[in-house]
DNA sequence: GTCTATAATGAGATAGAC
DNA sequence: GTCTATCTCATTATAGAC
């Protein structure tokens, strides 16, 4: 049964990467099975409700990793502007090096599923809200008012998601670097 | 042949809506054909290269409409901050009323295709760049330096694309309204 | 030139052997 | 409990009648 857990985790990790990079609709179960090295029956044993259930657990795993990365970046620098700049510049480097995104953004899955799967929409909604709150709390610590911090948290989350979209489309982290450069104008401490 | 043009335009208009709302991968040619009221042979007569060619013309049509909407909004108010706020608030209202996006954003198509179709990636890249330049030129008119205006154009485009993603996922235009409210902090004239 | 019929492939899902 | 074989359906694309 130790193996059972590992098989299920392997499914989720493989699916999480593929869903983020290629998208929900472009990723077939066959591809996930091939990369996991397991047969189809095994997948439906672990995920009786099929693709949507696998996607839900995949999105949640991706969300955990993204949130952890952001928290680590923000915790490494005390000044919130410098900390968020550091976080954005890290993402820019990843996009320049890899030209695709895993554990960076769930925008693609969110946009693909918000109309067709209420379960997945809610999962993405919660992750976006968590990210906004993480940025907000960093700002509150530095003395910015609670109300303004939560509004800026939303703006920062939107900027970063949009910046990732632009950078991926342009195949260059420069769009994100411009965001980072202009961040001090937005947050006047 | 007048009819011929109309049939082709009808294909592009129908496909453009569906690709934007449901995404490239989730939209089948059969659905486009059904909503266009034309047979399959007709589609491949007008678009010999199939789905990708239809998508390219659909993305370009969507881009034209999005750009026209932004230009009209920006032209209606002289102050650039108020003009861009007006544009963002318009999009928020549309999302609240329709819960889906047509002629508002190409983020979904961009994220779906940047890895799989160089043709579609470039088309999306050009539209994003056009939007950035439109915002930049509005700022230049108000006396902001050229360099800073182009950087802010990029930031505004990213913010809006990300804000649309958040608002659609949350089923509420409020995320976009928060962006609009915080915009004056970013652009200090 | 327009459209019907069909090919060829791959998808998600399931039944049932062991 | 695990896996193989298969089912059903939808997809893109094409061949060929008219």
CSV table of C-alpha atoms (C1' of nucleotides) in Angstrom, one decimal:
chain,number,residue,atom,x,y,z
A,1,UNK,CA,0.0,0.0,0.0
A,2,UNK,CA,3.1,2.2,0.3
A,3,UNK,CA,3.4,1.6,-3.5
A,4,UNK,CA,-0.2,2.5,-4.0
A,5,UNK,CA,0.3,5.9,-2.5
A,6,UNK,CA,3.4,6.4,-4.7
A,7,UNK,CA,1.5,5.5,-7.8
A,8,UNK,CA,-1.3,8.0,-7.0
A,9,UNK,CA,1.3,10.7,-6.2
A,10,UNK,CA,3.1,10.0,-9.4
A,11,UNK,CA,-0.1,10.4,-11.4
A,12,UNK,CA,-0.8,13.7,-9.7
A,13,UNK,CA,2.7,15.1,-10.2
A,14,UNK,CA,2.8,14.1,-13.9
A,15,UNK,CA,-0.7,15.4,-14.5
A,16,UNK,CA,0.0,18.6,-12.7
A,17,UNK,CA,3.0,19.4,-14.9
A,18,UNK,CA,1.2,18.6,-18.1
A,19,UNK,CA,-2.0,20.4,-17.3
A,20,UNK,CA,0.0,23.6,-16.4
A,21,UNK,CA,2.2,23.5,-19.5
A,22,UNK,CA,-0.1,22.2,-22.2
A,23,UNK,CA,-3.4,22.9,-20.6
A,24,UNK,CA,-6.3,20.8,-19.4
A,25,UNK,CA,-7.9,20.2,-22.8
A,26,UNK,CA,-4.7,19.5,-24.7
A,27,UNK,CA,-3.5,16.9,-22.2
A,28,UNK,CA,-4.8,13.4,-22.7
A,29,UNK,CA,-5.1,10.7,-20.1
A,30,UNK,CA,-3.0,8.5,-22.4
A,31,UNK,CA,-0.1,10.9,-22.2
A,32,UNK,CA,-0.3,11.1,-18.5
A,33,UNK,CA,-0.4,7.3,-18.3
A,34,UNK,CA,2.6,7.0,-20.6
A,35,UNK,CA,4.7,9.4,-18.6
A,36,UNK,CA,3.6,7.8,-15.3
A,37,UNK,CA,4.4,4.3,-16.6
A,38,UNK,CA,1.1,2.9,-15.3
A,39,UNK,CA,-1.9,1.3,-17.0
A,40,UNK,CA,-5.3,3.0,-17.6
A,41,UNK,CA,-7.2,0.8,-15.1
A,42,UNK,CA,-4.9,2.0,-12.4
A,43,UNK,CA,-5.8,5.6,-13.0
A,44,UNK,CA,-9.5,5.0,-12.8
A,45,UNK,CA,-9.0,3.0,-9.6
A,46,UNK,CA,-7.3,5.9,-7.9
A,47,UNK,CA,-9.5,8.6,-9.5
A,48,UNK,CA,-13.0,7.0,-10.0
A,49,UNK,CA,-14.4,10.3,-11.3
A,50,UNK,CA,-11.8,10.5,-14.0
A,51,UNK,CA,-10.0,13.4,-15.6
A,52,UNK,CA,-11.7,16.1,-13.6
A,53,UNK,CA,-10.8,14.5,-10.2
A,54,UNK,CA,-7.2,14.1,-11.3
A,55,UNK,CA,-7.2,17.7,-12.5
A,56,UNK,CA,-8.5,18.9,-9.1
A,57,UNK,CA,-5.7,17.2,-7.2
A,58,UNK,CA,-3.2,18.4,-9.8
A,59,UNK,CA,-4.3,22.0,-9.5
A,60,UNK,CA,-4.2,21.8,-5.8
A,61,UNK,CA,-0.6,20.4,-5.9
A,62,UNK,CA,0.4,23.2,-8.3
A,63,UNK,CA,-1.2,25.8,-6.1
A,64,UNK,CA,0.7,24.5,-3.1
A,65,UNK,CA,4.0,24.6,-5.0
A,66,UNK,CA,3.4,28.1,-6.4
A,67,UNK,CA,2.4,29.4,-3.0
A,68,UNK,CA,5.4,27.9,-1.3
A,69,UNK,CA,7.7,29.5,-3.9
A,70,UNK,CA,6.1,32.9,-3.4
A,71,UNK,CA,6.3,32.6,0.4
A,72,UNK,CA,10.0,31.6,0.2
A,73,UNK,CA,10.8,34.5,-2.1
A,74,UNK,CA,9.0,37.1,0.1
A,75,UNK,CA,10.5,35.7,3.3
A,76,UNK,CA,14.0,36.1,2.0
A,77,UNK,CA,13.9,40.0,1.9
A,78,UNK,CA,12.3,42.2,4.5
A,79,UNK,CA,11.4,45.2,2.3
A,80,UNK,CA,8.2,44.2,0.5
A,81,UNK,CA,8.9,46.0,-2.7
A,82,UNK,CA,12.3,44.4,-3.0
A,83,UNK,CA,10.9,41.0,-2.0
A,84,UNK,CA,8.1,41.1,-4.6
A,85,UNK,CA,10.6,42.3,-7.3
A,86,UNK,CA,12.8,39.4,-6.4
A,87,UNK,CA,9.9,37.0,-6.8
A,88,UNK,CA,9.0,38.5,-10.2
A,89,UNK,CA,12.6,38.4,-11.5
A,90,UNK,CA,12.9,34.8,-10.4
A,91,UNK,CA,9.9,33.9,-12.6
A,92,UNK,CA,11.4,35.9,-15.5
A,93,UNK,CA,14.6,33.8,-15.3
A,94,UNK,CA,12.7,30.6,-15.3
A,95,UNK,CA,10.7,31.6,-18.4
A,96,UNK,CA,13.9,32.7,-20.2
A,97,UNK,CA,15.5,29.3,-19.4
A,98,UNK,CA,12.6,26.9,-19.9
A,99,UNK,CA,10.2,28.7,-22.3
A,100,UNK,CA,7.3,27.0,-20.5
A,101,UNK,CA,5.7,27.2,-17.1
A,102,UNK,CA,5.3,24.6,-14.4
A,103,UNK,CA,4.7,25.6,-10.8
A,104,UNK,CA,4.5,29.3,-11.8
A,105,UNK,CA,0.9,30.0,-12.9
A,106,UNK,CA,-2.5,28.4,-13.1
A,107,UNK,CA,-3.9,31.0,-15.4
A,108,UNK,CA,-4.2,28.6,-18.3
A,109,UNK,CA,-6.2,26.0,-16.4
A,110,UNK,CA,-8.3,28.7,-14.8
A,111,UNK,CA,-9.3,30.2,-18.2
A,112,UNK,CA,-9.9,26.7,-19.7
A,113,UNK,CA,-12.2,25.5,-16.9
A,114,UNK,CA,-14.0,28.5,-15.3
A,115,UNK,CA,-17.0,27.9,-17.6
A,116,UNK,CA,-17.0,24.1,-17.8
A,117,UNK,CA,-16.1,22.8,-14.3
A,118,UNK,CA,-17.3,24.5,-11.2
A,119,UNK,CA,-15.0,22.3,-9.1
A,120,UNK,CA,-11.9,23.4,-10.9
A,121,UNK,CA,-13.0,27.0,-11.1
A,122,UNK,CA,-13.4,27.1,-7.3
A,123,UNK,CA,-10.0,25.5,-6.8
A,124,UNK,CA,-8.3,28.1,-9.0
A,125,UNK,CA,-10.3,30.9,-7.3
A,126,UNK,CA,-9.0,29.8,-3.9
A,127,UNK,CA,-5.4,29.7,-5.2
A,128,UNK,CA,-5.6,33.2,-6.6
A,129,UNK,CA,-7.1,34.5,-3.4
A,130,UNK,CA,-4.3,32.8,-1.4
A,131,UNK,CA,-1.7,34.5,-3.5
A,132,UNK,CA,-3.4,37.9,-3.1
A,133,UNK,CA,-3.5,37.5,0.6
A,134,UNK,CA,0.2,36.5,0.8
A,135,UNK,CA,1.2,39.7,-1.0
A,136,UNK,CA,-1.2,41.7,1.2
A,137,UNK,CA,0.2,40.4,4.4
A,138,UNK,CA,3.7,41.2,3.4
A,139,UNK,CA,2.6,44.8,2.8
A,140,UNK,CA,0.7,45.0,6.1
A,141,UNK,CA,3.9,44.0,7.9
A,142,UNK,CA,5.6,47.0,6.5
A,143,UNK,CA,3.0,49.4,7.9
A,144,UNK,CA,0.6,49.9,4.9
A,145,UNK,CA,-3.0,50.0,5.9
A,146,UNK,CA,-5.0,46.8,5.8
A,147,UNK,CA,-7.5,47.9,3.2
A,148,UNK,CA,-4.9,49.3,0.9
A,149,UNK,CA,-2.7,46.2,1.3
A,150,UNK,CA,-5.5,43.8,0.3
A,151,UNK,CA,-6.2,46.0,-2.8
A,152,UNK,CA,-2.5,46.0,-3.7
A,153,UNK,CA,-2.4,42.3,-3.2
A,154,UNK,CA,-5.0,41.9,-5.9
A,155,UNK,CA,-3.2,44.3,-8.2
A,156,UNK,CA,0.1,42.5,-7.7
A,157,UNK,CA,-1.5,39.1,-8.3
A,158,UNK,CA,-3.1,40.3,-11.5
A,159,UNK,CA,0.1,42.0,-12.7
A,160,UNK,CA,2.1,38.8,-12.2
A,161,UNK,CA,-0.4,36.5,-13.9
A,162,UNK,CA,-0.7,38.9,-16.8
A,163,UNK,CA,3.0,39.4,-16.9
A,164,UNK,CA,3.5,35.6,-17.1
A,165,UNK,CA,1.1,35.4,-20.0
A,166,UNK,CA,2.9,38.2,-21.9
A,167,UNK,CA,6.3,36.8,-21.2
A,168,UNK,CA,5.4,33.3,-22.3
A,169,UNK,CA,3.7,34.6,-25.5
A,170,UNK,CA,6.7,36.8,-26.2
A,171,UNK,CA,9.2,34.1,-25.3
A,172,UNK,CA,11.0,36.5,-23.0
A,173,UNK,CA,11.1,37.4,-19.4
A,174,UNK,CA,11.5,41.1,-20.2
A,175,UNK,CA,7.8,41.9,-19.7
A,176,UNK,CA,8.0,40.6,-16.2
A,177,UNK,CA,11.2,42.6,-15.6
A,178,UNK,CA,9.5,45.8,-16.6
A,179,UNK,CA,6.7,45.0,-14.1
A,180,UNK,CA,9.4,44.5,-11.4
A,181,UNK,CA,11.0,47.8,-12.3
A,182,UNK,CA,7.7,49.7,-12.1
A,183,UNK,CA,6.6,48.1,-8.9
A,184,UNK,CA,8.0,50.9,-6.6
A,185,UNK,CA,5.6,53.4,-8.3
A,186,UNK,CA,2.6,51.3,-7.4
A,187,UNK,CA,3.7,50.7,-3.8
A,188,UNK,CA,4.8,54.0,-2.3
A,189,UNK,CA,5.9,53.2,1.2
B,1,UNK,CA,-19.2,35.5,-54.7
B,2,UNK,CA,-20.6,38.1,-52.5
B,3,UNK,CA,-22.1,35.1,-50.7
B,4,UNK,CA,-18.7,33.4,-50.6
B,5,UNK,CA,-17.2,36.3,-48.7
B,6,UNK,CA,-20.1,36.3,-46.3
B,7,UNK,CA,-19.7,32.6,-45.6
B,8,UNK,CA,-16.0,32.9,-44.9
B,9,UNK,CA,-16.6,36.0,-42.7
B,10,UNK,CA,-19.3,34.0,-40.8
B,11,UNK,CA,-16.9,31.2,-40.2
B,12,UNK,CA,-14.3,33.6,-38.8
B,13,UNK,CA,-16.8,35.5,-36.6
B,14,UNK,CA,-18.3,32.3,-35.1
B,15,UNK,CA,-14.9,30.7,-34.6
B,16,UNK,CA,-13.5,33.9,-33.1
B,17,UNK,CA,-16.1,33.9,-30.4
B,18,UNK,CA,-15.8,30.2,-29.6
B,19,UNK,CA,-12.0,30.2,-29.5
B,20,UNK,CA,-12.0,33.2,-27.1
B,21,UNK,CA,-14.7,31.8,-24.8
B,22,UNK,CA,-14.0,28.1,-24.7
B,23,UNK,CA,-10.5,28.0,-25.9
B,24,UNK,CA,-8.7,26.6,-29.0
B,25,UNK,CA,-8.5,23.0,-27.9
B,26,UNK,CA,-12.0,22.8,-26.5
B,27,UNK,CA,-13.6,24.2,-29.6
B,28,UNK,CA,-14.3,21.6,-32.3
B,29,UNK,CA,-14.7,22.3,-36.0
B,30,UNK,CA,-18.1,20.6,-35.8
B,31,UNK,CA,-19.4,23.1,-33.3
B,32,UNK,CA,-18.2,26.0,-35.5
B,33,UNK,CA,-19.9,24.4,-38.5
B,34,UNK,CA,-23.1,23.9,-36.6
B,35,UNK,CA,-23.3,27.5,-35.4
B,36,UNK,CA,-22.2,28.8,-38.8
B,37,UNK,CA,-24.9,26.7,-40.5
B,38,UNK,CA,-22.4,25.5,-43.2
B,39,UNK,CA,-21.2,22.1,-44.2
B,40,UNK,CA,-17.7,20.8,-43.5
B,41,UNK,CA,-16.5,20.8,-47.1
B,42,UNK,CA,-17.1,24.6,-47.2
B,43,UNK,CA,-14.8,25.2,-44.3
B,44,UNK,CA,-11.9,23.3,-45.9
B,45,UNK,CA,-12.5,25.1,-49.1
B,46,UNK,CA,-12.1,28.5,-47.5
B,47,UNK,CA,-9.4,27.4,-45.0
B,48,UNK,CA,-7.3,24.7,-46.8
B,49,UNK,CA,-4.9,24.5,-43.9
B,50,UNK,CA,-7.7,23.7,-41.5
B,51,UNK,CA,-8.2,24.6,-37.9
B,52,UNK,CA,-4.9,26.5,-37.4
B,53,UNK,CA,-5.6,28.8,-40.4
B,54,UNK,CA,-9.1,29.5,-39.2
B,55,UNK,CA,-7.8,30.2,-35.7
B,56,UNK,CA,-5.2,32.7,-37.1
B,57,UNK,CA,-7.9,34.7,-38.9
B,58,UNK,CA,-10.1,34.4,-35.8
B,59,UNK,CA,-7.4,35.7,-33.5
B,60,UNK,CA,-6.7,38.6,-35.8
B,61,UNK,CA,-10.4,39.5,-35.9
B,62,UNK,CA,-10.5,39.3,-32.1
B,63,UNK,CA,-7.4,41.5,-31.9
B,64,UNK,CA,-8.9,44.1,-34.2
B,65,UNK,CA,-12.1,44.3,-32.1
B,66,UNK,CA,-10.2,44.4,-28.8
B,67,UNK,CA,-7.9,47.1,-30.0
B,68,UNK,CA,-10.8,49.1,-31.4
B,69,UNK,CA,-12.6,48.9,-28.1
B,70,UNK,CA,-9.6,50.1,-26.2
B,71,UNK,CA,-8.9,53.0,-28.6
B,72,UNK,CA,-12.5,54.1,-28.4
B,73,UNK,CA,-12.4,54.1,-24.6
B,74,UNK,CA,-9.1,55.9,-24.4
B,75,UNK,CA,-10.2,58.5,-27.0
B,76,UNK,CA,-13.4,59.4,-25.0
B,77,UNK,CA,-11.5,60.9,-22.0
B,78,UNK,CA,-8.5,63.2,-22.3
B,79,UNK,CA,-6.9,62.4,-18.9
B,80,UNK,CA,-5.0,59.1,-19.4
B,81,UNK,CA,-5.6,57.7,-15.9
B,82,UNK,CA,-9.3,58.4,-16.1
B,83,UNK,CA,-9.4,57.0,-19.7
B,84,UNK,CA,-7.7,53.7,-18.7
B,85,UNK,CA,-9.9,53.4,-15.6
B,86,UNK,CA,-12.9,53.9,-17.8
B,87,UNK,CA,-11.7,51.1,-20.1
B,88,UNK,CA,-11.1,48.7,-17.2
B,89,UNK,CA,-14.5,49.4,-15.6
B,90,UNK,CA,-16.2,48.7,-18.9
B,91,UNK,CA,-14.6,45.3,-19.0
B,92,UNK,CA,-15.7,44.7,-15.4
B,93,UNK,CA,-19.3,45.4,-16.3
B,94,UNK,CA,-19.2,43.1,-19.3
B,95,UNK,CA,-17.8,40.2,-17.1
B,96,UNK,CA,-20.4,40.8,-14.4
B,97,UNK,CA,-23.2,40.7,-17.1
B,98,UNK,CA,-21.9,37.9,-19.3
B,99,UNK,CA,-19.7,35.7,-17.2
B,100,UNK,CA,-17.6,35.0,-20.2
B,101,UNK,CA,-15.3,36.9,-22.5
B,102,UNK,CA,-15.6,37.7,-26.2
B,103,UNK,CA,-13.6,40.6,-27.7
B,104,UNK,CA,-12.0,41.3,-24.4
B,105,UNK,CA,-8.9,39.1,-24.1
B,106,UNK,CA,-6.8,36.7,-26.0
B,107,UNK,CA,-4.9,35.3,-23.0
B,108,UNK,CA,-6.6,31.9,-23.2
B,109,UNK,CA,-5.6,31.4,-26.8
B,110,UNK,CA,-2.2,32.7,-26.2
B,111,UNK,CA,-1.5,30.4,-23.3
B,112,UNK,CA,-2.9,27.4,-25.2
B,113,UNK,CA,-0.9,27.9,-28.4
B,114,UNK,CA,2.4,29.5,-27.5
B,115,UNK,CA,4.1,26.1,-27.3
B,116,UNK,CA,2.3,24.3,-30.1
B,117,UNK,CA,1.8,26.9,-32.9
B,118,UNK,CA,4.4,29.5,-33.8
B,119,UNK,CA,1.9,31.1,-36.2
B,120,UNK,CA,-0.7,31.7,-33.5
B,121,UNK,CA,1.9,32.6,-30.9
B,122,UNK,CA,3.2,35.4,-33.2
B,123,UNK,CA,-0.3,36.6,-33.9
B,124,UNK,CA,-1.0,36.9,-30.1
B,125,UNK,CA,2.4,38.5,-29.5
B,126,UNK,CA,1.6,41.2,-32.0
B,127,UNK,CA,-1.8,41.9,-30.5
B,128,UNK,CA,-0.3,42.2,-27.0
B,129,UNK,CA,2.4,44.6,-28.3
B,130,UNK,CA,-0.2,46.7,-30.1
B,131,UNK,CA,-2.2,47.1,-26.8
B,132,UNK,CA,0.9,48.0,-24.9
B,133,UNK,CA,1.7,50.7,-27.5
B,134,UNK,CA,-1.8,52.1,-27.4
B,135,UNK,CA,-1.6,52.6,-23.7
B,136,UNK,CA,1.9,54.0,-24.0
B,137,UNK,CA,0.9,56.6,-26.7
B,138,UNK,CA,-1.9,57.8,-24.5
B,139,UNK,CA,0.6,58.4,-21.7
B,140,UNK,CA,3.1,60.1,-24.0
B,141,UNK,CA,0.4,62.6,-25.1
B,142,UNK,CA,0.0,63.7,-21.4
B,143,UNK,CA,3.7,64.5,-21.1
B,144,UNK,CA,5.2,61.4,-19.6
B,145,UNK,CA,8.6,60.5,-21.0
B,146,UNK,CA,8.7,58.1,-23.9
B,147,UNK,CA,10.7,55.4,-22.1
B,148,UNK,CA,8.5,55.4,-19.0
B,149,UNK,CA,5.3,55.5,-21.1
B,150,UNK,CA,6.3,52.3,-22.9
B,151,UNK,CA,7.2,50.6,-19.7
B,152,UNK,CA,3.9,51.6,-18.2
B,153,UNK,CA,2.1,50.4,-21.3
B,154,UNK,CA,3.5,47.0,-20.7
B,155,UNK,CA,2.5,47.1,-17.0
B,156,UNK,CA,-1.1,48.2,-17.8
B,157,UNK,CA,-1.5,45.5,-20.5
B,158,UNK,CA,-0.3,42.9,-18.0
B,159,UNK,CA,-2.5,44.2,-15.2
B,160,UNK,CA,-5.6,44.1,-17.4
B,161,UNK,CA,-4.9,40.6,-18.8
B,162,UNK,CA,-4.3,39.3,-15.4
B,163,UNK,CA,-7.2,41.2,-14.0
B,164,UNK,CA,-9.5,39.6,-16.6
B,165,UNK,CA,-8.2,36.2,-15.6
B,166,UNK,CA,-8.9,36.8,-12.0
B,167,UNK,CA,-12.3,38.3,-12.6
B,168,UNK,CA,-13.5,35.5,-14.8
B,169,UNK,CA,-12.3,32.9,-12.4
B,170,UNK,CA,-14.0,34.7,-9.5
B,171,UNK,CA,-17.1,35.4,-11.5
B,172,UNK,CA,-16.9,39.0,-10.5
B,173,UNK,CA,-15.6,42.2,-12.1
B,174,UNK,CA,-14.4,43.4,-8.6
B,175,UNK,CA,-10.8,42.4,-9.2
B,176,UNK,CA,-10.8,44.6,-12.3
B,177,UNK,CA,-12.4,47.5,-10.3
B,178,UNK,CA,-9.6,47.2,-7.7
B,179,UNK,CA,-7.1,47.6,-10.5
B,180,UNK,CA,-8.9,50.7,-11.8
B,181,UNK,CA,-8.9,52.2,-8.3
B,182,UNK,CA,-5.2,51.6,-7.7
B,183,UNK,CA,-4.2,52.9,-11.2
B,184,UNK,CA,-3.5,56.5,-10.1
B,185,UNK,CA,-0.8,55.2,-7.8
B,186,UNK,CA,1.0,53.5,-10.7
B,187,UNK,CA,0.8,56.5,-13.0
B,188,UNK,CA,1.8,59.7,-11.1
B,189,UNK,CA,1.3,62.5,-13.6
C,1,DG,C1',-17.3,25.7,-56.2
C,2,DT,C1',-20.5,23.5,-52.9
C,3,DC,C1',-21.6,19.9,-50.1
C,4,DT,C1',-22.2,14.7,-48.5
C,5,DA,C1',-20.3,10.9,-46.8
C,6,DT,C1',-16.7,8.8,-44.7
C,7,DA,C1',-12.0,7.9,-43.4
C,8,DA,C1',-8.5,7.8,-39.7
C,9,DT,C1',-7.2,8.9,-35.4
C,10,DG,C1',-7.4,9.7,-30.5
C,11,DA,C1',-10.1,10.9,-26.7
C,12,DG,C1',-12.4,9.5,-22.0
C,13,DA,C1',-14.3,5.7,-19.9
C,14,DT,C1',-15.5,0.8,-18.7
C,15,DA,C1',-15.9,-4.3,-18.3
C,16,DG,C1',-14.1,-8.1,-16.8
C,17,DA,C1',-10.1,-11.5,-16.5
C,18,DC,C1',-6.9,-12.8,-13.0
D,1,DG,C1',-6.7,-4.7,-6.2
D,2,DT,C1',-4.3,-4.6,-10.6
D,3,DC,C1',-4.2,-4.5,-15.4
D,4,DT,C1',-5.7,-5.7,-20.4
D,5,DA,C1',-8.8,-5.2,-23.9
D,6,DT,C1',-12.4,-2.9,-25.6
D,7,DC,C1',-16.3,0.4,-26.2
D,8,DT,C1',-18.2,4.6,-27.6
D,9,DC,C1',-17.9,9.0,-29.1
D,10,DA,C1',-15.8,13.2,-31.0
D,11,DT,C1',-12.1,14.9,-33.3
D,12,DT,C1',-9.6,16.7,-37.7
D,13,DA,C1',-9.3,15.9,-42.3
D,14,DT,C1',-10.4,14.1,-47.1
D,15,DA,C1',-12.5,12.0,-51.3
D,16,DG,C1',-15.5,12.5,-54.6
D,17,DA,C1',-20.5,13.3,-56.3
D,18,DC,C1',-22.9,17.0,-58.4
